[in-house]
PDB file of C-alpha atoms in Angstrom:
ATOM      1  CA  UNK A 110     -25.550-103.275  58.324  1.00 40.00           C
ATOM      2  CA  UNK A 111     -27.874-105.422  56.324  1.00 40.00           C
ATOM      3  CA  UNK A 112     -31.261-104.119  55.224  1.00 36.00           C
ATOM      4  CA  UNK A 113     -34.296-106.291  54.215  1.00 41.00           C
ATOM      5  CA  UNK A 114     -36.084-105.656  50.922  1.00 36.00           C
ATOM      6  CA  UNK A 115     -38.973-103.631  52.549  1.00 42.00           C
ATOM      7  CA  UNK A 116     -36.126-101.456  54.516  1.00 43.00           C
ATOM      8  CA  UNK A 117     -34.059-101.122  51.394  1.00 40.00           C
ATOM      9  CA  UNK A 118     -37.070 -99.964  49.453  1.00 42.00           C
ATOM     10  CA  UNK A 119     -38.181 -97.315  52.231  1.00 47.00           C
ATOM     11  CA  UNK A 120     -34.808 -96.072  52.447  1.00 45.00           C
ATOM     12  CA  UNK A 121     -34.722 -95.538  48.489  1.00 44.00           C
ATOM     13  CA  UNK A 122     -37.876 -94.040  48.599  1.00 48.00           C
ATOM     14  CA  UNK A 123     -36.609 -91.520  51.323  1.00 49.00           C
ATOM     15  CA  UNK A 124     -33.454 -90.606  49.711  1.00 49.00           C
ATOM     16  CA  UNK A 125     -34.831 -90.291  46.063  1.00 53.00           C
ATOM     17  CA  UNK A 126     -38.686 -89.124  46.688  1.00 52.00           C
ATOM     18  CA  UNK A 127     -40.739 -89.697  43.372  1.00 58.00           C
ATOM     19  CA  UNK A 128     -40.700 -86.799  41.070  1.00 67.00           C
ATOM     20  CA  UNK A 129     -44.452 -85.498  40.952  1.00 62.00           C
ATOM     21  CA  UNK A 130     -45.861 -83.328  38.128  1.00 67.00           C
ATOM     22  CA  UNK A 131     -47.802 -80.352  39.556  1.00 68.00           C
ATOM     23  CA  UNK A 132     -47.805 -78.611  36.283  1.00 72.00           C
ATOM     24  CA  UNK A 133     -51.288 -79.900  35.276  1.00 71.00           C
ATOM     25  CA  UNK A 134     -52.705 -79.207  38.810  1.00 73.00           C
ATOM     26  CA  UNK A 135     -55.000 -75.966  38.865  1.00 76.00           C
ATOM     27  CA  UNK A 136     -53.495 -74.666  42.058  1.00 80.00           C
ATOM     28  CA  UNK A 137     -54.280 -71.062  41.978  1.00 84.00           C
ATOM     29  CA  UNK A 138     -57.922 -71.892  41.059  1.00 83.00           C
ATOM     30  CA  UNK A 139     -58.194 -74.407  43.930  1.00 83.00           C
ATOM     31  CA  UNK A 140     -56.574 -72.152  46.063  1.00 87.00           C
ATOM     32  CA  UNK A 141     -58.988 -69.437  45.322  1.00 88.00           C
ATOM     33  CA  UNK A 142     -61.948 -71.612  46.074  1.00 88.00           C
ATOM     34  CA  UNK A 143     -60.475 -72.871  49.279  1.00 88.00           C
ATOM     35  CA  UNK A 144     -60.219 -69.367  50.349  1.00 90.00           C
ATOM     36  CA  UNK A 145     -63.969 -68.713  49.604  1.00 90.00           C
ATOM     37  CA  UNK A 146     -65.029 -71.801  51.405  1.00 90.00           C
ATOM     38  CA  UNK A 147     -62.791 -70.820  54.486  1.00 91.00           C
ATOM     39  CA  UNK A 148     -64.366 -67.561  54.514  1.00 91.00           C
ATOM     40  CA  UNK A 149     -67.881 -68.778  54.484  1.00 91.00           C
ATOM     41  CA  UNK A 150     -67.105 -71.331  57.341  1.00 91.00           C
ATOM     42  CA  UNK A 151     -65.824 -68.494  59.540  1.00 92.00           C
ATOM     43  CA  UNK A 152     -68.583 -66.378  58.808  1.00 91.00           C
ATOM     44  CA  UNK A 153     -71.043 -69.251  59.656  1.00 91.00           C
ATOM     45  CA  UNK A 154     -69.270 -69.763  62.867  1.00 91.00           C
ATOM     46  CA  UNK A 155     -69.498 -66.270  63.638  1.00 89.00           C
ATOM     47  CA  UNK A 156     -73.232 -66.020  62.686  1.00 89.00           C
ATOM     48  CA  UNK A 157     -73.924 -68.934  65.020  1.00 88.00           C
ATOM     49  CA  UNK A 158     -72.170 -67.375  68.012  1.00 88.00           C
ATOM     50  CA  UNK A 159     -74.245 -64.179  67.285  1.00 86.00           C
ATOM     51  CA  UNK A 160     -77.413 -66.155  67.377  1.00 86.00           C
ATOM     52  CA  UNK A 161     -76.489 -67.836  70.453  1.00 86.00           C
ATOM     53  CA  UNK A 162     -75.671 -64.799  72.234  1.00 84.00           C
ATOM     54  CA  UNK A 163     -78.997 -63.143  70.734  1.00 80.00           C
ATOM     55  CA  UNK A 164     -80.845 -65.809  72.326  1.00 79.00           C
ATOM     56  CA  UNK A 165     -79.308 -65.037  75.696  1.00 79.00           C
ATOM     57  CA  UNK A 166     -79.700 -61.248  75.958  1.00 74.00           C
ATOM     58  CA  UNK A 167     -82.477 -59.159  77.222  1.00 73.00           C
ATOM     59  CA  UNK A 168     -81.991 -56.245  75.002  1.00 71.00           C
ATOM     60  CA  UNK A 169     -81.702 -57.512  71.587  1.00 68.00           C
ATOM     61  CA  UNK A 170     -81.674 -54.555  69.499  1.00 70.00           C
ATOM     62  CA  UNK A 171     -77.658 -54.047  69.119  1.00 74.00           C
ATOM     63  CA  UNK A 172     -77.203 -57.775  68.619  1.00 75.00           C
ATOM     64  CA  UNK A 173     -79.858 -57.852  65.884  1.00 79.00           C
ATOM     65  CA  UNK A 174     -78.009 -55.298  63.965  1.00 83.00           C
ATOM     66  CA  UNK A 175     -74.823 -57.486  64.315  1.00 83.00           C
ATOM     67  CA  UNK A 176     -76.740 -60.745  62.887  1.00 86.00           C
ATOM     68  CA  UNK A 177     -78.124 -58.632  60.061  1.00 86.00           C
ATOM     69  CA  UNK A 178     -74.465 -57.293  59.155  1.00 87.00           C
ATOM     70  CA  UNK A 179     -72.960 -60.770  59.365  1.00 89.00           C
ATOM     71  CA  UNK A 180     -76.030 -62.329  56.911  1.00 89.00           C
ATOM     72  CA  UNK A 181     -75.312 -59.705  54.651  1.00 90.00           C
ATOM     73  CA  UNK A 182     -71.330 -60.373  54.462  1.00 90.00           C
ATOM     74  CA  UNK A 183     -72.398 -64.211  54.130  1.00 91.00           C
ATOM     75  CA  UNK A 184     -74.888 -63.540  51.305  1.00 91.00           C
ATOM     76  CA  UNK A 185     -71.862 -61.527  49.522  1.00 91.00           C
ATOM     77  CA  UNK A 186     -69.494 -64.577  50.157  1.00 91.00           C
ATOM     78  CA  UNK A 187     -71.919 -66.874  48.679  1.00 91.00           C
ATOM     79  CA  UNK A 188     -72.098 -64.895  45.594  1.00 91.00           C
ATOM     80  CA  UNK A 189     -68.323 -64.999  45.359  1.00 90.00           C
ATOM     81  CA  UNK A 190     -68.013 -68.674  45.775  1.00 90.00           C
ATOM     82  CA  UNK A 191     -70.864 -69.106  43.619  1.00 90.00           C
ATOM     83  CA  UNK A 192     -69.298 -66.977  40.764  1.00 89.00           C
ATOM     84  CA  UNK A 193     -65.854 -69.108  41.309  1.00 88.00           C
ATOM     85  CA  UNK A 194     -67.471 -72.441  41.263  1.00 88.00           C
ATOM     86  CA  UNK A 195     -69.609 -71.266  37.867  1.00 88.00           C
ATOM     87  CA  UNK A 196     -66.553 -70.127  36.103  1.00 87.00           C
ATOM     88  CA  UNK A 197     -64.315 -73.081  36.690  1.00 85.00           C
ATOM     89  CA  UNK A 198     -67.271 -75.832  36.641  1.00 85.00           C
ATOM     90  CA  UNK A 199     -65.706 -77.616  33.739  1.00 84.00           C
ATOM     91  CA  UNK A 200     -62.306 -77.434  35.368  1.00 81.00           C
ATOM     92  CA  UNK A 201     -63.639 -79.060  38.713  1.00 80.00           C
ATOM     93  CA  UNK A 202     -65.674 -81.509  36.778  1.00 80.00           C
ATOM     94  CA  UNK A 203     -62.678 -82.812  34.817  1.00 79.00           C
ATOM     95  CA  UNK A 204     -60.046 -82.678  37.631  1.00 76.00           C
ATOM     96  CA  UNK A 205     -59.590 -86.037  39.401  1.00 74.00           C
ATOM     97  CA  UNK A 206     -58.391 -86.073  43.055  1.00 73.00           C
ATOM     98  CA  UNK A 207     -55.781 -88.775  44.172  1.00 75.00           C
ATOM     99  CA  UNK A 208     -53.411 -89.034  47.219  1.00 76.00           C
ATOM    100  CA  UNK A 209     -49.986 -88.176  47.226  1.00 75.00           C
ATOM    101  CA  UNK A 210     -47.313 -91.096  48.145  1.00 78.00           C
ATOM    102  CA  UNK A 211     -47.015 -89.223  51.617  1.00 81.00           C
ATOM    103  CA  UNK A 212     -50.451 -88.993  52.389  1.00 81.00           C
ATOM    104  CA  UNK A 213     -51.511 -90.747  55.639  1.00 85.00           C
ATOM    105  CA  UNK A 214     -54.178 -93.187  54.157  1.00 81.00           C
ATOM    106  CA  UNK A 215     -54.595 -95.276  57.428  1.00 84.00           C
ATOM    107  CA  UNK A 216     -54.992 -92.259  59.655  1.00 86.00           C
ATOM    108  CA  UNK A 217     -57.211 -90.249  57.341  1.00 83.00           C
ATOM    109  CA  UNK A 218     -59.139 -92.943  55.608  1.00 84.00           C
ATOM    110  CA  UNK A 219     -62.275 -91.052  56.182  1.00 82.00           C
ATOM    111  CA  UNK A 220     -61.034 -87.995  54.503  1.00 80.00           C
ATOM    112  CA  UNK A 221     -59.649 -89.864  51.512  1.00 81.00           C
ATOM    113  CA  UNK A 222     -62.940 -91.610  51.157  1.00 81.00           C
ATOM    114  CA  UNK A 223     -64.785 -88.184  50.996  1.00 77.00           C
ATOM    115  CA  UNK A 224     -62.126 -86.393  48.658  1.00 75.00           C
ATOM    116  CA  UNK A 225     -62.273 -89.617  46.500  1.00 78.00           C
ATOM    117  CA  UNK A 226     -65.952 -89.759  46.310  1.00 76.00           C
ATOM    118  CA  UNK A 227     -67.639 -89.465  42.837  1.00 72.00           C
ATOM    119  CA  UNK A 228     -71.456 -88.988  43.742  1.00 78.00           C
ATOM    120  CA  UNK A 229     -72.756 -86.461  46.202  1.00 77.00           C
ATOM    121  CA  UNK A 230     -74.229 -87.565  49.510  1.00 77.00           C
ATOM    122  CA  UNK A 231     -77.915 -88.584  49.349  1.00 81.00           C
ATOM    123  CA  UNK A 232     -79.136 -85.441  51.144  1.00 81.00           C
ATOM    124  CA  UNK A 233     -76.869 -83.021  48.956  1.00 82.00           C
ATOM    125  CA  UNK A 234     -77.990 -84.930  45.934  1.00 84.00           C
ATOM    126  CA  UNK A 235     -81.534 -84.356  46.774  1.00 86.00           C
ATOM    127  CA  UNK A 236     -81.284 -80.307  47.182  1.00 84.00           C
ATOM    128  CA  UNK A 237     -78.888 -80.365  44.024  1.00 84.00           C
ATOM    129  CA  UNK A 238     -82.054 -81.611  42.144  1.00 86.00           C
ATOM    130  CA  UNK A 239     -84.607 -79.390  43.981  1.00 84.00           C
ATOM    131  CA  UNK A 240     -82.381 -76.484  43.084  1.00 81.00           C
ATOM    132  CA  UNK A 241     -82.288 -77.589  39.503  1.00 81.00           C
ATOM    133  CA  UNK A 242     -85.854 -78.044  39.021  1.00 81.00           C
ATOM    134  CA  UNK A 243     -86.560 -74.742  40.798  1.00 78.00           C
ATOM    135  CA  UNK A 244     -84.142 -72.902  38.264  1.00 74.00           C
ATOM    136  CA  UNK A 245     -86.090 -74.275  35.257  1.00 73.00           C
ATOM    137  CA  UNK A 246     -89.348 -73.462  36.688  1.00 69.00           C
ATOM    138  CA  UNK A 247     -88.007 -69.763  37.355  1.00 68.00           C
ATOM    139  CA  UNK A 248     -86.439 -69.543  33.960  1.00 62.00           C
ATOM    140  CA  UNK A 249     -89.527 -70.359  32.348  1.00 63.00           C
ATOM    141  CA  UNK A 250     -91.367 -67.810  34.333  1.00 67.00           C
ATOM    142  CA  UNK A 251     -88.485 -65.089  33.393  1.00 66.00           C
ATOM    143  CA  UNK A 252     -88.845 -65.996  29.863  1.00 70.00           C
ATOM    144  CA  UNK A 253     -92.669 -65.474  30.120  1.00 75.00           C
ATOM    145  CA  UNK A 254     -92.409 -62.116  31.935  1.00 76.00           C
ATOM    146  CA  UNK A 255     -90.097 -61.150  29.122  1.00 78.00           C
ATOM    147  CA  UNK A 256     -92.235 -62.067  26.386  1.00 82.00           C
ATOM    148  CA  UNK A 257     -95.332 -60.097  28.273  1.00 83.00           C
ATOM    149  CA  UNK A 258     -92.953 -57.161  28.880  1.00 85.00           C
ATOM    150  CA  UNK A 259     -92.208 -57.126  25.061  1.00 86.00           C
ATOM    151  CA  UNK A 260     -95.857 -57.314  24.188  1.00 86.00           C
ATOM    152  CA  UNK A 261     -96.724 -54.408  26.631  1.00 86.00           C
ATOM    153  CA  UNK A 262     -93.863 -52.136  25.128  1.00 87.00           C
ATOM    154  CA  UNK A 263     -95.151 -52.976  21.563  1.00 88.00           C
ATOM    155  CA  UNK A 264     -98.901 -52.175  22.679  1.00 86.00           C
ATOM    156  CA  UNK A 265     -97.673 -48.967  24.329  1.00 84.00           C
ATOM    157  CA  UNK A 266     -95.901 -47.677  21.308  1.00 84.00           C
ATOM    158  CA  UNK A 267     -98.974 -48.731  19.186  1.00 82.00           C
ATOM    159  CA  UNK A 268    -101.503 -46.664  21.298  1.00 79.00           C
ATOM    160  CA  UNK A 269     -98.766 -43.892  21.567  1.00 78.00           C
ATOM    161  CA  UNK A 270     -98.826 -43.552  17.454  1.00 77.00           C
ATOM    162  CA  UNK A 271    -102.424 -43.225  17.578  1.00 72.00           C
ATOM    163  CA  UNK A 272    -102.379 -40.220  19.702  1.00 70.00           C
ATOM    164  CA  UNK A 273    -100.878 -36.662  19.639  1.00 67.00           C
ATOM    165  CA  UNK A 274    -100.144 -35.032  22.892  1.00 66.00           C
ATOM    166  CA  UNK A 275    -100.231 -31.376  23.039  1.00 68.00           C
ATOM    167  CA  UNK A 276    -101.984 -30.528  26.176  1.00 69.00           C
ATOM    168  CA  UNK A 277    -104.426 -31.742  28.933  1.00 72.00           C
ATOM    169  CA  UNK A 278    -107.633 -31.830  26.644  1.00 75.00           C
ATOM    170  CA  UNK A 279    -108.639 -34.261  23.708  1.00 76.00           C
ATOM    171  CA  UNK A 280    -109.392 -32.990  20.225  1.00 76.00           C
ATOM    172  CA  UNK A 281    -113.178 -33.406  21.120  1.00 80.00           C
ATOM    173  CA  UNK A 282    -112.906 -31.313  24.149  1.00 82.00           C
ATOM    174  CA  UNK A 283    -111.163 -28.396  22.353  1.00 81.00           C
ATOM    175  CA  UNK A 284    -113.613 -28.720  19.606  1.00 84.00           C
ATOM    176  CA  UNK A 285    -116.480 -28.307  22.132  1.00 85.00           C
ATOM    177  CA  UNK A 286    -115.026 -25.513  23.822  1.00 84.00           C
ATOM    178  CA  UNK A 287    -115.381 -23.267  20.743  1.00 87.00           C
ATOM    179  CA  UNK A 288    -118.999 -23.853  20.551  1.00 90.00           C
ATOM    180  CA  UNK A 289    -121.342 -21.505  22.389  1.00 88.00           C
ATOM    181  CA  UNK A 290    -122.366 -24.313  24.558  1.00 88.00           C
ATOM    182  CA  UNK A 291    -118.680 -25.119  25.349  1.00 85.00           C
ATOM    183  CA  UNK A 292    -117.835 -21.542  26.236  1.00 87.00           C
ATOM    184  CA  UNK A 293    -120.722 -21.200  28.539  1.00 89.00           C
ATOM    185  CA  UNK A 294    -119.527 -24.483  30.427  1.00 88.00           C
ATOM    186  CA  UNK A 295    -116.244 -22.942  30.655  1.00 86.00           C
ATOM    187  CA  UNK A 296    -117.399 -19.634  31.976  1.00 88.00           C
ATOM    188  CA  UNK A 297    -119.452 -21.523  34.767  1.00 89.00           C
ATOM    189  CA  UNK A 298    -116.480 -23.610  35.706  1.00 87.00           C
ATOM    190  CA  UNK A 299    -114.104 -20.581  36.143  1.00 88.00           C
ATOM    191  CA  UNK A 300    -116.845 -18.895  38.431  1.00 89.00           C
ATOM    192  CA  UNK A 301    -117.210 -22.078  40.683  1.00 88.00           C
ATOM    193  CA  UNK A 302    -113.292 -22.085  40.993  1.00 85.00           C
ATOM    194  CA  UNK A 303    -113.170 -18.539  41.820  1.00 86.00           C
ATOM    195  CA  UNK A 304    -115.969 -19.118  44.276  1.00 84.00           C
ATOM    196  CA  UNK A 305    -114.198 -22.095  45.868  1.00 81.00           C
ATOM    197  CA  UNK A 306    -110.879 -20.118  46.168  1.00 77.00           C
ATOM    198  CA  UNK A 307    -112.686 -16.986  47.939  1.00 78.00           C
ATOM    199  CA  UNK A 308    -114.290 -19.513  50.285  1.00 76.00           C
ATOM    200  CA  UNK A 309    -111.101 -20.978  51.131  1.00 71.00           C
ATOM    201  CA  UNK A 310    -109.604 -17.677  51.705  1.00 71.00           C
ATOM    202  CA  UNK A 311    -112.280 -16.713  54.047  1.00 71.00           C
ATOM    203  CA  UNK A 312    -112.213 -19.811  56.075  1.00 66.00           C
ATOM    204  CA  UNK A 313    -108.134 -19.665  56.510  1.00 61.00           C
ATOM    205  CA  UNK A 314    -107.717 -15.885  57.091  1.00 58.00           C
ATOM    206  CA  UNK A 315    -111.220 -14.748  58.208  1.00 61.00           C
ATOM    207  CA  UNK A 316    -111.657 -12.837  55.083  1.00 57.00           C
ATOM    208  CA  UNK A 317    -108.615 -10.770  55.674  1.00 62.00           C
ATOM    209  CA  UNK A 318    -106.058 -10.346  52.961  1.00 62.00           C
ATOM    210  CA  UNK A 319    -102.816 -12.379  53.482  1.00 64.00           C
ATOM    211  CA  UNK A 320     -99.730 -10.686  54.579  1.00 67.00           C
ATOM    212  CA  UNK A 321     -97.137 -10.076  52.159  1.00 69.00           C
ATOM    213  CA  UNK A 322     -93.871 -12.305  52.705  1.00 71.00           C
ATOM    214  CA  UNK A 323     -91.791  -9.242  53.236  1.00 74.00           C
ATOM    215  CA  UNK A 324     -93.831  -7.935  55.986  1.00 76.00           C
ATOM    216  CA  UNK A 325     -93.657 -11.399  57.541  1.00 75.00           C
ATOM    217  CA  UNK A 326     -89.849 -11.663  57.342  1.00 74.00           C
ATOM    218  CA  UNK A 327     -89.818  -7.911  58.882  1.00 74.00           C
ATOM    219  CA  UNK A 328     -91.967  -8.720  61.733  1.00 76.00           C
ATOM    220  CA  UNK A 329     -89.639 -12.082  62.156  1.00 74.00           C
ATOM    221  CA  UNK A 330     -86.511  -9.949  62.414  1.00 72.00           C
ATOM    222  CA  UNK A 331     -87.646  -6.660  64.123  1.00 71.00           C
ATOM    223  CA  UNK A 332     -90.989  -7.629  65.697  1.00 69.00           C
ATOM    224  CA  UNK A 333     -92.798  -4.566  64.038  1.00 70.00           C
ATOM    225  CA  UNK A 334     -95.369  -4.624  61.209  1.00 68.00           C
TER     226      UNK A 334
END
């Protein structure tokens, strides 16, 4: 049996596949990220199906709760995915993607082009820039809020050090209460309070004395006063 040079090379490759070193490939990290992405993908599909069902139902109350729960799950998954990407940002930035010899380059040319892309798509690049700009603006706002909060705490402490809190009256009010005019004002104020209490008692109970709680309980249990 005679083999041409290409056939011989193919046979040699089949019998002795090239040794590929996988030790430098962060398989566990990439697999975790892939699982997170797959979870987000499945949740998005379920959420889309739920929204389509919601639009067709006359009674939307129960389906609304389903959508709300799925949205909460999606937010949690996004947080987990963002944490994974952030903690492995340097690794992902320095990792180069390349096809293995057995990769079907002809059949999967589109996928290969996507995997080997060095720059994001224009629409992706646009929202990335928008997100970074918004993050910087919010970061400045947060720093301003922190400085304002620190100033407020310092000012509150300064004002607190200027006062001594021992009751509900200021020092000037307490000193006035010791004078004859202050005592007279205090007496009139107490009389007015007593009159208001008496008026409220007459309005609420027609001038009768309220029943003792024990009598109320006795009447509730036995029906007798």
